[in-house]
Amino acid sequence: MPCCCMHDRPPEAAVRIDVCRTGRPMERLPSNTSTARDARPDRHERRAQEKARLKDMALEFFARAGEGIAVVLVDPASGSSASGSFRIDRCFSRGFFRQRGSVDHGFPLRDLGEVCQGEALRRVLPHLESPALCVLVRTTWGAERFLCRFPTAQEASRFQQSMTILRLSVASAAGIVE
C-alpha cells in the first residue's frame, strides 16, 4: 500500500521508505531508479565506444587520404566516368580530386560543403542509377561538385562518413558554426 504522504515527497524518497512520516508502516514500493542507474553506464559506454570507433575511422581515413584514396570520378551531367583519387595535403588545409592523366582539382577544406550519399543523393541527382555506391562532395566557395563512385555501398558509406567528420572538424577548428 502506498504511503499517505507520498505525494509530499520527491519520487526517489518515496520509493525507498518503509515507514511514512506519520509513523504508519507501509509496503515497500518497487524501485525503478536502480534499473535506470544501471542502464546509464551502458548508454555512456556505448556512446564512448561509438566515439572511439568514429575517431579510429577518421584517423584511418586521414592516413589513407594523405596517400590518396582511389575513387571513380563521375561527371554528373554526362554520366561518363574515369578512375581517379582523393587526397589531403599534409597540413590538412586542402583537398584534391585528381582524374587519371589530368590536373588536380584542389579546394580549401574549409570550403567543404555538403557531402551526401544514398537517398539524399537521389534528391540532388534523381537520374543517378546507383546512389548507394556514390558520394557527392560539394564545395561552398566555387560550387564545385565531385561525384565519386565506389565498388561497394559500404566503402561509399565509410567515405561519406569520413568526409562528413572532416567537414565538421575543419569547420570546428575554423570557428564556423552551422
Short mmCIF file of C-alpha atoms in Angstrom, two decimals:
data_model
loop_
_atom_site.label_atom_id
_atom_site.label_comp_id
_atom_site.label_asym_id
_atom_site.label_seq_id
_atom_site.Cartn_x
_atom_site.Cartn_y
_atom_site.Cartn_z
CA MET A 1 0.00 0.00 0.00
CA PRO A 2 1.44 3.40 -0.89
CA CYS A 3 2.15 5.96 1.78
CA CYS A 4 -0.43 8.61 2.64
CA CYS A 5 2.23 11.36 2.44
CA MET A 6 3.87 10.02 -0.71
CA HIS A 7 2.69 12.95 -2.81
CA ASP A 8 4.61 15.33 -0.48
CA ARG A 9 7.97 13.68 -1.14
CA PRO A 10 10.12 13.51 -4.24
CA PRO A 11 9.64 10.18 -6.05
CA GLU A 12 13.11 8.82 -5.18
CA ALA A 13 12.48 9.43 -1.45
CA ALA A 14 9.04 7.80 -1.53
CA VAL A 15 10.30 4.68 -3.23
CA ARG A 16 12.76 3.55 -0.58
CA ILE A 17 10.96 4.23 2.70
CA ASP A 18 9.33 1.57 4.90
CA VAL A 19 7.58 3.92 7.32
CA CYS A 20 5.85 7.13 6.36
CA ARG A 21 6.23 10.43 8.24
CA THR A 22 3.14 9.67 10.29
CA GLY A 23 4.77 6.50 11.62
CA ARG A 24 2.37 4.10 9.94
CA PRO A 25 4.01 1.10 8.30
CA MET A 26 3.65 0.76 4.53
CA GLU A 27 4.63 -1.63 1.81
CA ARG A 28 8.00 -1.13 0.18
CA LEU A 29 7.40 0.11 -3.35
CA PRO A 30 9.39 -1.38 -6.22
CA SER A 31 12.30 0.79 -7.24
CA ASN A 32 12.70 1.74 -10.87
CA THR A 33 15.59 4.09 -10.13
CA SER A 34 18.13 1.30 -9.67
CA THR A 35 17.41 -0.08 -13.14
CA ALA A 36 17.68 3.40 -14.62
CA ARG A 37 21.00 3.90 -12.83
CA ASP A 38 22.25 0.52 -14.04
CA ALA A 39 21.27 1.32 -17.64
CA ARG A 40 23.09 4.65 -17.66
CA PRO A 41 26.63 3.23 -17.74
CA ASP A 42 25.65 1.05 -20.70
CA ARG A 43 24.45 4.09 -22.64
CA HIS A 44 27.59 6.04 -21.79
CA GLU A 45 29.72 3.02 -22.57
CA ARG A 46 28.04 2.56 -25.95
CA ARG A 47 28.48 6.25 -26.70
CA ALA A 48 32.18 6.08 -25.76
CA GLN A 49 32.62 3.00 -27.96
CA GLU A 50 30.91 4.71 -30.89
CA LYS A 51 33.03 7.83 -30.37
CA ALA A 52 36.20 5.70 -30.32
CA ARG A 53 35.06 3.86 -33.46
CA LEU A 54 34.44 7.14 -35.32
CA LYS A 55 37.79 8.51 -34.16
CA ASP A 56 39.60 5.39 -35.40
CA MET A 57 37.72 5.58 -38.70
CA ALA A 58 38.64 9.26 -39.11
CA LEU A 59 42.31 8.68 -38.29
CA GLU A 60 42.45 5.79 -40.76
CA PHE A 61 40.75 7.98 -43.38
CA PHE A 62 43.22 10.83 -42.83
CA ALA A 63 46.16 8.44 -43.20
CA ARG A 64 44.69 6.94 -46.38
CA ALA A 65 43.76 10.37 -47.76
CA GLY A 66 47.34 11.55 -47.26
CA GLU A 67 48.45 8.77 -49.60
CA GLY A 68 45.44 9.06 -51.90
CA ILE A 69 42.13 7.18 -51.90
CA ALA A 70 41.16 5.54 -55.18
CA VAL A 71 37.77 6.69 -56.45
CA VAL A 72 35.92 6.64 -59.74
CA LEU A 73 35.03 10.23 -60.63
CA VAL A 74 31.71 10.55 -62.44
CA ASP A 75 30.62 13.56 -64.45
CA PRO A 76 27.12 14.31 -63.06
CA ALA A 77 25.95 15.85 -66.34
CA SER A 78 27.08 13.22 -68.85
CA GLY A 79 27.47 10.16 -66.63
CA SER A 80 30.94 9.44 -68.02
CA SER A 81 33.47 8.19 -65.51
CA ALA A 82 37.21 7.87 -65.06
CA SER A 83 39.36 6.46 -62.30
CA GLY A 84 40.96 8.99 -60.02
CA SER A 85 41.88 9.72 -56.44
CA PHE A 86 41.13 11.95 -53.49
CA ARG A 87 43.88 13.14 -51.21
CA ILE A 88 44.53 15.70 -48.47
CA ASP A 89 47.74 17.70 -48.12
CA ARG A 90 49.99 17.20 -45.10
CA CYS A 91 48.75 20.38 -43.40
CA PHE A 92 45.12 19.24 -43.65
CA SER A 93 44.26 22.51 -45.34
CA ARG A 94 43.48 21.43 -48.93
CA GLY A 95 41.70 18.53 -50.55
CA PHE A 96 42.41 17.34 -54.09
CA PHE A 97 40.46 15.28 -56.58
CA ARG A 98 42.57 14.04 -59.47
CA GLN A 99 41.34 12.29 -62.53
CA ARG A 100 43.95 9.95 -64.07
CA GLY A 101 46.02 11.84 -66.60
CA SER A 102 44.58 15.18 -65.52
CA VAL A 103 45.44 18.00 -63.17
CA ASP A 104 44.41 18.21 -59.52
CA HIS A 105 41.15 19.94 -58.70
CA GLY A 106 42.08 21.41 -55.34
CA PHE A 107 39.95 23.25 -52.83
CA PRO A 108 40.45 24.56 -49.29
CA LEU A 109 38.98 22.08 -46.81
CA ARG A 110 37.22 24.96 -45.02
CA ASP A 111 35.12 25.27 -48.20
CA LEU A 112 33.98 21.67 -47.99
CA GLY A 113 30.22 21.84 -48.17
CA GLU A 114 27.59 19.17 -48.50
CA VAL A 115 28.58 15.51 -48.54
CA CYS A 116 25.72 13.16 -49.41
CA GLN A 117 25.06 9.57 -50.36
CA GLY A 118 22.10 7.28 -50.92
CA GLU A 119 18.60 8.75 -50.79
CA ALA A 120 19.93 12.24 -50.04
CA LEU A 121 21.95 11.96 -53.24
CA ARG A 122 18.91 10.77 -55.19
CA ARG A 123 17.13 14.01 -54.25
CA VAL A 124 20.05 16.03 -55.68
CA LEU A 125 20.69 13.84 -58.75
CA PRO A 126 17.44 11.96 -59.50
CA HIS A 127 18.78 10.38 -62.71
CA LEU A 128 21.67 8.64 -60.91
CA GLU A 129 21.45 4.86 -61.28
CA SER A 130 23.20 3.73 -58.08
CA PRO A 131 23.14 6.40 -55.36
CA ALA A 132 24.14 3.92 -52.66
CA LEU A 133 27.51 3.41 -54.42
CA CYS A 134 28.13 7.14 -54.93
CA VAL A 135 29.09 10.10 -52.79
CA LEU A 136 28.65 13.72 -53.86
CA VAL A 137 31.07 16.27 -52.42
CA ARG A 138 30.26 19.94 -52.95
CA THR A 139 32.35 22.97 -52.13
CA THR A 140 30.78 26.16 -50.83
CA TRP A 141 33.00 28.79 -52.46
CA GLY A 142 33.42 27.54 -56.02
CA ALA A 143 30.23 25.46 -56.01
CA GLU A 144 32.24 22.58 -57.45
CA ARG A 145 30.66 19.14 -57.45
CA PHE A 146 32.67 15.93 -57.27
CA LEU A 147 30.71 12.72 -57.72
CA CYS A 148 32.64 9.63 -56.61
CA ARG A 149 31.58 6.05 -57.22
CA PHE A 150 32.81 3.11 -55.14
CA PRO A 151 32.74 -0.65 -55.68
CA THR A 152 30.53 -1.28 -52.63
CA ALA A 153 27.92 0.65 -50.65
CA GLN A 154 29.97 0.04 -47.50
CA GLU A 155 33.03 1.80 -48.98
CA ALA A 156 30.82 4.66 -50.15
CA SER A 157 29.27 4.96 -46.70
CA ARG A 158 32.69 4.98 -44.99
CA PHE A 159 33.91 7.68 -47.39
CA GLN A 160 30.76 9.76 -46.81
CA GLN A 161 31.03 9.44 -43.01
CA SER A 162 34.73 10.28 -43.07
CA MET A 163 34.21 13.31 -45.31
CA THR A 164 31.41 14.49 -43.03
CA ILE A 165 33.70 14.14 -39.99
CA LEU A 166 36.41 16.00 -41.90
CA ARG A 167 33.97 18.79 -42.80
CA LEU A 168 32.79 19.14 -39.20
CA SER A 169 36.35 19.01 -37.81
CA VAL A 170 37.59 21.71 -40.18
CA ALA A 171 34.52 23.86 -39.52
CA SER A 172 35.02 23.46 -35.77
CA ALA A 173 38.72 24.33 -35.98
CA ALA A 174 37.94 27.38 -38.14
CA GLY A 175 35.18 28.51 -35.78
CA ILE A 176 32.49 28.05 -38.42
CA VAL A 177 29.28 27.03 -36.68
CA GLU A 178 26.29 25.81 -38.65
#
